[in-house]
PDB file of C-alpha atoms in Angstrom:
ATOM      1  CA  MET A   1       0.000   0.000   0.000  1.00  0.00           C
ATOM      2  CA  PRO A   2       2.709   2.600   0.803  1.00  0.00           C
ATOM      3  CA  HIS A   3       4.140   2.134  -2.710  1.00  0.00           C
ATOM      4  CA  LYS A   4       0.739   2.925  -4.188  1.00  0.00           C
ATOM      5  CA  TYR A   5       0.628   6.272  -2.349  1.00  0.00           C
ATOM      6  CA  ALA A   6       4.225   7.014  -3.301  1.00  0.00           C
ATOM      7  CA  ALA A   7       3.373   6.419  -6.963  1.00  0.00           C
ATOM      8  CA  ILE A   8       0.351   8.725  -6.742  1.00  0.00           C
ATOM      9  CA  LEU A   9       2.443  11.393  -5.020  1.00  0.00           C
ATOM     10  CA  TRP A  10       5.153  11.039  -7.682  1.00  0.00           C
ATOM     11  CA  LEU A  11       2.612  11.409 -10.516  1.00  0.00           C
ATOM     12  CA  ALA A  12       1.089  14.476  -8.864  1.00  0.00           C
ATOM     13  CA  LEU A  13       4.538  16.019  -8.448  1.00  0.00           C
ATOM     14  CA  CYS A  14       5.427  15.366 -12.096  1.00  0.00           C
ATOM     15  CA  ALA A  15       2.129  16.858 -13.270  1.00  0.00           C
ATOM     16  CA  GLY A  16       2.738  19.941 -11.139  1.00  0.00           C
ATOM     17  CA  LEU A  17       6.239  20.375 -12.550  1.00  0.00           C
ATOM     18  CA  GLN A  18       4.932  20.018 -16.093  1.00  0.00           C
ATOM     19  CA  ALA A  19       2.234  22.641 -15.460  1.00  0.00           C
ATOM     20  CA  ALA A  20       4.796  25.006 -13.932  1.00  0.00           C
ATOM     21  CA  HIS A  21       7.026  24.518 -16.974  1.00  0.00           C
ATOM     22  CA  ALA A  22       4.183  25.323 -19.394  1.00  0.00           C
ATOM     23  CA  ALA A  23       2.981  28.422 -17.542  1.00  0.00           C
ATOM     24  CA  PRO A  24       5.608  30.896 -18.911  1.00  0.00           C
ATOM     25  CA  ALA A  25       4.771  29.964 -22.520  1.00  0.00           C
ATOM     26  CA  ASP A  26       1.046  30.320 -21.805  1.00  0.00           C
ATOM     27  CA  ALA A  27       1.674  33.711 -20.204  1.00  0.00           C
ATOM     28  CA  ALA A  28       3.704  34.920 -23.198  1.00  0.00           C
ATOM     29  CA  VAL A  29       0.950  33.871 -25.603  1.00  0.00           C
ATOM     30  CA  LEU A  30      -1.745  35.589 -23.522  1.00  0.00           C
ATOM     31  CA  GLU A  31       0.426  38.695 -23.210  1.00  0.00           C
ATOM     32  CA  THR A  32       0.549  38.863 -27.014  1.00  0.00           C
ATOM     33  CA  LEU A  33      -3.244  38.757 -27.143  1.00  0.00           C
ATOM     34  CA  GLU A  34      -3.512  41.379 -24.409  1.00  0.00           C
ATOM     35  CA  ARG A  35      -1.251  43.684 -26.440  1.00  0.00           C
ATOM     36  CA  PHE A  36      -3.430  42.996 -29.495  1.00  0.00           C
ATOM     37  CA  PHE A  37      -6.658  43.908 -27.678  1.00  0.00           C
ATOM     38  CA  ASP A  38      -5.074  47.008 -26.119  1.00  0.00           C
ATOM     39  CA  ALA A  39      -3.873  48.158 -29.562  1.00  0.00           C
ATOM     40  CA  LEU A  40      -7.319  47.435 -31.030  1.00  0.00           C
ATOM     41  CA  GLU A  41      -8.963  49.567 -28.348  1.00  0.00           C
ATOM     42  CA  MET A  42      -6.501  52.403 -28.982  1.00  0.00           C
ATOM     43  CA  ARG A  43      -6.778  51.919 -32.774  1.00  0.00           C
ATOM     44  CA  GLU A  44      -2.999  51.568 -33.012  1.00  0.00           C
ATOM     45  CA  ALA A  45      -2.920  49.982 -36.446  1.00  0.00           C
ATOM     46  CA  SER A  46       0.882  49.768 -36.555  1.00  0.00           C
ATOM     47  CA  THR A  47       0.987  47.821 -33.271  1.00  0.00           C
ATOM     48  CA  VAL A  48      -1.764  45.488 -34.472  1.00  0.00           C
ATOM     49  CA  ARG A  49       0.165  44.953 -37.727  1.00  0.00           C
ATOM     50  CA  ASP A  50       3.321  44.088 -35.762  1.00  0.00           C
ATOM     51  CA  LEU A  51       1.429  41.447 -33.753  1.00  0.00           C
ATOM     52  CA  LEU A  52      -0.049  39.765 -36.844  1.00  0.00           C
ATOM     53  CA  LEU A  53       1.840  37.359 -39.064  1.00  0.00           C
ATOM     54  CA  ALA A  54       2.061  38.699 -42.606  1.00  0.00           C
ATOM     55  CA  ASN A  55      -0.293  36.959 -45.035  1.00  0.00           C
ATOM     56  CA  GLY A  56      -2.529  35.731 -42.224  1.00  0.00           C
ATOM     57  CA  GLU A  57      -6.300  35.587 -42.300  1.00  0.00           C
ATOM     58  CA  ILE A  58      -9.262  36.381 -40.084  1.00  0.00           C
ATOM     59  CA  ILE A  59     -12.497  34.448 -40.573  1.00  0.00           C
ATOM     60  CA  ALA A  60     -15.809  35.407 -38.990  1.00  0.00           C
ATOM     61  CA  SER A  61     -18.630  32.855 -38.861  1.00  0.00           C
ATOM     62  CA  ARG A  62     -22.187  34.062 -38.335  1.00  0.00           C
ATOM     63  CA  GLU A  63     -25.271  31.840 -38.241  1.00  0.00           C
ATOM     64  CA  THR A  64     -27.984  33.131 -40.575  1.00  0.00           C
ATOM     65  CA  ALA A  65     -31.359  31.800 -41.708  1.00  0.00           C
ATOM     66  CA  ASP A  66     -29.574  30.517 -44.824  1.00  0.00           C
ATOM     67  CA  GLY A  67     -26.877  28.750 -42.805  1.00  0.00           C
ATOM     68  CA  PRO A  68     -23.391  29.813 -41.741  1.00  0.00           C
ATOM     69  CA  GLN A  69     -22.028  32.938 -43.368  1.00  0.00           C
ATOM     70  CA  LEU A  70     -18.225  33.155 -43.507  1.00  0.00           C
ATOM     71  CA  VAL A  71     -16.412  36.449 -43.978  1.00  0.00           C
ATOM     72  CA  ARG A  72     -12.690  36.294 -44.730  1.00  0.00           C
ATOM     73  CA  THR A  73     -10.335  39.220 -44.231  1.00  0.00           C
ATOM     74  CA  THR A  74      -6.585  39.312 -44.771  1.00  0.00           C
ATOM     75  CA  HIS A  75      -4.458  40.720 -42.001  1.00  0.00           C
ATOM     76  CA  ALA A  76      -3.434  43.577 -44.320  1.00  0.00           C
ATOM     77  CA  ASP A  77      -7.064  44.521 -45.024  1.00  0.00           C
ATOM     78  CA  TYR A  78      -7.916  44.294 -41.321  1.00  0.00           C
ATOM     79  CA  VAL A  79      -5.091  46.659 -40.379  1.00  0.00           C
ATOM     80  CA  ALA A  80      -6.076  49.083 -43.161  1.00  0.00           C
ATOM     81  CA  SER A  81      -9.699  49.199 -41.963  1.00  0.00           C
ATOM     82  CA  LEU A  82      -8.555  49.740 -38.381  1.00  0.00           C
ATOM     83  CA  ALA A  83      -6.361  52.657 -39.479  1.00  0.00           C
ATOM     84  CA  LYS A  84      -9.235  54.305 -41.388  1.00  0.00           C
ATOM     85  CA  GLY A  85     -11.958  53.850 -38.788  1.00  0.00           C
ATOM     86  CA  SER A  86     -12.834  56.112 -35.889  1.00  0.00           C
ATOM     87  CA  SER A  87     -15.275  54.068 -33.777  1.00  0.00           C
ATOM     88  CA  GLN A  88     -14.173  53.172 -30.274  1.00  0.00           C
ATOM     89  CA  LEU A  89     -13.708  49.391 -30.104  1.00  0.00           C
ATOM     90  CA  LEU A  90     -13.478  47.133 -27.085  1.00  0.00           C
ATOM     91  CA  GLU A  91     -13.060  43.366 -27.203  1.00  0.00           C
ATOM     92  CA  ARG A  92     -12.723  41.280 -24.052  1.00  0.00           C
ATOM     93  CA  ILE A  93     -11.986  37.590 -23.638  1.00  0.00           C
ATOM     94  CA  TRP A  94     -12.260  35.392 -20.554  1.00  0.00           C
ATOM     95  CA  ASP A  95     -11.534  31.825 -19.496  1.00  0.00           C
ATOM     96  CA  PRO A  96      -8.935  31.296 -22.247  1.00  0.00           C
ATOM     97  CA  VAL A  97      -7.861  27.749 -23.026  1.00  0.00           C
ATOM     98  CA  VAL A  98      -4.213  27.939 -24.070  1.00  0.00           C
ATOM     99  CA  GLN A  99      -2.265  25.161 -25.737  1.00  0.00           C
ATOM    100  CA  VAL A 100       1.418  25.563 -26.546  1.00  0.00           C
ATOM    101  CA  ARG A 101       3.749  23.116 -28.217  1.00  0.00           C
ATOM    102  CA  GLY A 102       7.129  24.518 -29.175  1.00  0.00           C
ATOM    103  CA  THR A 103       6.600  27.378 -31.600  1.00  0.00           C
ATOM    104  CA  VAL A 104       2.870  26.811 -32.146  1.00  0.00           C
ATOM    105  CA  ALA A 105       0.052  27.932 -29.861  1.00  0.00           C
ATOM    106  CA  SER A 106      -3.716  28.151 -29.885  1.00  0.00           C
ATOM    107  CA  VAL A 107      -6.081  30.081 -27.663  1.00  0.00           C
ATOM    108  CA  TRP A 108      -9.827  29.482 -27.492  1.00  0.00           C
ATOM    109  CA  ALA A 109     -11.934  31.924 -25.482  1.00  0.00           C
ATOM    110  CA  PRO A 110     -15.411  33.410 -25.302  1.00  0.00           C
ATOM    111  CA  TYR A 111     -15.543  37.151 -25.970  1.00  0.00           C
ATOM    112  CA  ASP A 112     -17.753  40.192 -26.119  1.00  0.00           C
ATOM    113  CA  PHE A 113     -17.354  43.169 -28.438  1.00  0.00           C
ATOM    114  CA  TYR A 114     -18.435  46.790 -28.029  1.00  0.00           C
ATOM    115  CA  VAL A 115     -18.538  49.649 -30.542  1.00  0.00           C
ATOM    116  CA  ASP A 116     -18.682  53.228 -29.266  1.00  0.00           C
ATOM    117  CA  GLY A 117     -19.626  52.016 -25.798  1.00  0.00           C
ATOM    118  CA  GLU A 118     -22.536  49.862 -26.951  1.00  0.00           C
ATOM    119  CA  PHE A 119     -22.682  46.080 -26.952  1.00  0.00           C
ATOM    120  CA  HIS A 120     -22.329  44.835 -30.529  1.00  0.00           C
ATOM    121  CA  HIS A 121     -21.887  41.051 -30.449  1.00  0.00           C
ATOM    122  CA  CYS A 122     -20.371  38.084 -28.667  1.00  0.00           C
ATOM    123  CA  GLY A 123     -18.954  34.724 -29.622  1.00  0.00           C
ATOM    124  CA  VAL A 124     -15.917  32.518 -29.363  1.00  0.00           C
ATOM    125  CA  ASN A 125     -12.422  33.401 -30.590  1.00  0.00           C
ATOM    126  CA  SER A 126      -9.929  30.837 -31.806  1.00  0.00           C
ATOM    127  CA  PHE A 127      -6.425  32.267 -32.227  1.00  0.00           C
ATOM    128  CA  ASN A 128      -3.524  30.404 -33.817  1.00  0.00           C
ATOM    129  CA  LEU A 129      -0.104  31.823 -33.062  1.00  0.00           C
ATOM    130  CA  VAL A 130       3.432  31.012 -34.155  1.00  0.00           C
ATOM    131  CA  LYS A 131       6.683  32.001 -32.523  1.00  0.00           C
ATOM    132  CA  THR A 132       9.055  33.654 -34.945  1.00  0.00           C
ATOM    133  CA  ASP A 133      12.270  35.517 -34.131  1.00  0.00           C
ATOM    134  CA  GLY A 134      11.511  34.957 -30.439  1.00  0.00           C
ATOM    135  CA  ASN A 135       8.089  36.631 -30.565  1.00  0.00           C
ATOM    136  CA  TRP A 136       4.564  35.255 -30.717  1.00  0.00           C
ATOM    137  CA  LYS A 137       2.604  36.409 -33.783  1.00  0.00           C
ATOM    138  CA  ILE A 138      -1.075  35.863 -34.527  1.00  0.00           C
ATOM    139  CA  ALA A 139      -1.192  33.709 -37.663  1.00  0.00           C
ATOM    140  CA  ALA A 140      -4.954  33.280 -37.923  1.00  0.00           C
ATOM    141  CA  VAL A 141      -8.150  34.133 -36.106  1.00  0.00           C
ATOM    142  CA  VAL A 142     -11.460  32.334 -36.520  1.00  0.00           C
ATOM    143  CA  TYR A 143     -14.394  33.600 -34.508  1.00  0.00           C
ATOM    144  CA  SER A 144     -18.131  33.192 -34.197  1.00  0.00           C
ATOM    145  CA  VAL A 145     -20.490  36.169 -34.180  1.00  0.00           C
ATOM    146  CA  ALA A 146     -23.803  36.299 -32.317  1.00  0.00           C
ATOM    147  CA  SER A 147     -25.876  39.394 -31.621  1.00  0.00           C
ATOM    148  CA  THR A 148     -28.432  37.632 -29.423  1.00  0.00           C
ATOM    149  CA  ASP A 149     -28.394  34.880 -26.809  1.00  0.00           C
ATOM    150  CA  CYS A 150     -25.094  36.143 -25.412  1.00  0.00           C
ATOM    151  CA  PRO A 151     -24.357  34.963 -21.894  1.00  0.00           C
ATOM    152  CA  PRO A 152     -23.362  37.714 -19.474  1.00  0.00           C
ATOM    153  CA  SER A 153     -19.630  38.241 -19.269  1.00  0.00           C
ATOM    154  CA  PRO A 154     -18.005  37.302 -15.962  1.00  0.00           C
ATOM    155  CA  LEU A 155     -16.008  40.525 -16.446  1.00  0.00           C
ATOM    156  CA  GLY A 156     -19.129  42.592 -15.829  1.00  0.00           C
ATOM    157  CA  THR A 157     -20.222  45.652 -17.754  1.00  0.00           C
ATOM    158  CA  PRO A 158     -17.268  47.584 -19.150  1.00  0.00           C
ATOM    159  CA  THR A 159     -16.714  51.262 -18.496  1.00  0.00           C
ATOM    160  CA  PHE A 160     -15.794  53.511 -21.378  1.00  0.00           C
ATOM    161  CA  SER A 161     -13.661  56.599 -21.519  1.00  0.00           C
ATOM    162  CA  GLN A 162     -13.485  59.139 -24.287  1.00  0.00           C
ATOM    163  CA  SER A 163     -12.568  57.788 -27.693  1.00  0.00           C
ATOM    164  CA  PRO A 164      -8.817  57.164 -27.866  1.00  0.00           C
ATOM    165  CA  ARG A 165      -8.555  59.098 -31.132  1.00  0.00           C
TER     166      ARG A 165
END
């Protein structure tokens, strides 16, 4: 019997060490996304561009009466539209599920999105990132869009300041 408990303790210790080892990579990936969302809110197109992998793609999926509607946008077009726009944007994620293996990472998280201080839509984000030249870059984003039946965010209602522009 004592060997059984020793084996369980050993497995728990190994699992804890593995989780501790993975935490810095997870934190670096989430920090990249935090910088992305901060730059989006401030409409800093050049910062957003620097966080995106060139030639990447963003795909939005919205359920319609005719079935799923997919909208594809290149990273370059996304950055250009961000630079031209003037609306105040706020996107928040919570409960992210992060997976990292070497130079590849994915993050899946529910989100809500506000335009000019008003709720606009919610959904789920799926980010794919790659590590290049020591930095995490967003290679692709796929997200769902829903304007109704959005669960309340555990982050509460956001507060808005004056437009950053």
